[in-house]
Amino acid sequence: MNTEKEIKRVTTKALSLLKKKGIKISALTAYDFITAKLLDEAGIDLILVGDSLSNVFQGNETTLPVTMDEMIYHTKAVTKAADRAMVVVDMPFMSYQLGIDDGFRNAGRIMKETSAGGVKLEGGQRVAETIRKITEAGIPVMGHVGLTPQSIHQFGSYRERGRDKEEADEILTDAKVIEEAGAFAIVLEKIPAALAKRVTESVSVPTIGIGAGFYCDGQILVTPDMLGLNLEFHPRFVRHYLKLANEINTAVKKYIKDVRSKNFPNESESY
Ligand code: KIV
């Protein structure tokens, strides 16, 4: 199955089919039109407007500060560019923690205002009823278990989760419960590969891993990380497909030199 040719628009059904056929799902984040266009044209299956935009776009230390309005603003730019990829939007911190109805209303607002294909929210058993209510309204929900960055102050660090048996069993239960509540896919973040394998084999919906090893049904990375835009940030699960920071530095230095030496613009670059 050539996924790029056969799938005109990636839907929850298409993702489920990919899992059944053993074809790995590719996912990346985007927060703007041009990046989303490049990812879509390259054939990515899923674009996540992640709340990681708080870190990589806004420069915050955590994902907590980003707001509903900001997520919606960025998603509108992304959905205009994505012709084939499914666009999923992170529900930001405090947009669903206040209660089921609040989460339901905010998920509806995201869908109404952005043309996205679904929402993502973090957590297991404690958000299961919120997931149920949102999916019952026809809104696809992606779950997210393991290291859930919106709970960083509770965890105290970004170390991997599920290393001991108790925590591993809880993550497995979380995944099963949110599948039962209606999640169409589940992000597994920073958990041991063996645990991700157990989860992937225990649920019928696709698992999308980040720092969760090879056995997940798909993989996601934060795009600026995999492009090497910040070379100082290099946890073991990030592969730098480019070292774009170096290339941009070289290009900008060359531009500065050309401007100062009056080499830019030349005659053919002028009107
Ligand atoms: O916000 C984000 O980019 C995410 C991914 C890391 C899965 O949630």
Short mmCIF file of C-alpha atoms and ligand atoms in Angstrom, two decimals, residues 27-31 48-56 63 71 90 120 122 142-144 147-150 187-189 208-210 220-223 225 237, ligand 1:
data_model
loop_
_atom_site.label_atom_id
_atom_site.label_comp_id
_atom_site.label_asym_id
_atom_site.label_seq_id
_atom_site.Cartn_x
_atom_site.Cartn_y
_atom_site.Cartn_z
CA ALA A 27 3.67 12.51 12.59
CA LEU A 28 5.39 15.85 13.24
CA THR A 29 4.41 19.14 14.85
CA ALA A 30 3.74 22.46 13.10
CA TYR A 31 2.68 25.85 14.38
CA LEU A 48 0.09 18.02 15.57
CA VAL A 49 -0.31 21.64 16.59
CA GLY A 50 1.37 20.74 19.85
CA ASP A 51 1.34 22.83 22.98
CA SER A 52 5.12 22.48 22.60
CA LEU A 53 4.60 25.75 20.72
CA SER A 54 4.81 27.24 24.21
CA ASN A 55 8.45 26.06 24.39
CA VAL A 56 9.73 26.27 20.85
CA THR A 63 3.89 24.01 28.02
CA MET A 71 -3.60 27.43 20.01
CA ASP A 90 -3.38 20.01 21.67
CA LYS A 120 -5.43 15.80 21.88
CA GLU A 122 -3.11 14.49 28.25
CA MET A 142 -6.13 11.54 20.65
CA GLY A 143 -4.91 10.50 24.10
CA HIS A 144 -1.45 11.09 25.57
CA LEU A 147 5.36 11.64 30.36
CA THR A 148 2.62 14.26 30.09
CA PRO A 149 4.37 17.66 30.08
CA GLN A 150 1.33 19.57 31.44
CA VAL A 187 0.62 9.25 22.15
CA LEU A 188 3.12 7.38 24.33
CA GLU A 189 5.77 9.79 25.55
CA ILE A 208 2.26 7.15 18.35
CA GLY A 209 5.56 7.20 20.21
CA ILE A 210 7.94 9.97 21.18
CA ILE A 220 6.13 11.80 16.33
CA LEU A 221 8.83 14.40 16.90
CA VAL A 222 8.77 18.14 17.48
CA THR A 223 9.73 19.50 14.03
CA ASP A 225 13.97 19.44 17.19
CA PHE A 237 15.03 10.21 21.42
O1 KIV B 1 3.15 19.30 22.31
C1 KIV B 1 3.69 18.45 21.60
O2 KIV B 1 4.44 18.74 20.65
C2 KIV B 1 3.40 17.05 21.91
C3 KIV B 1 4.27 16.03 21.26
C4 KIV B 1 5.58 16.04 21.92
C5 KIV B 1 3.64 14.69 21.26
O3 KIV B 1 2.53 16.77 22.67
#
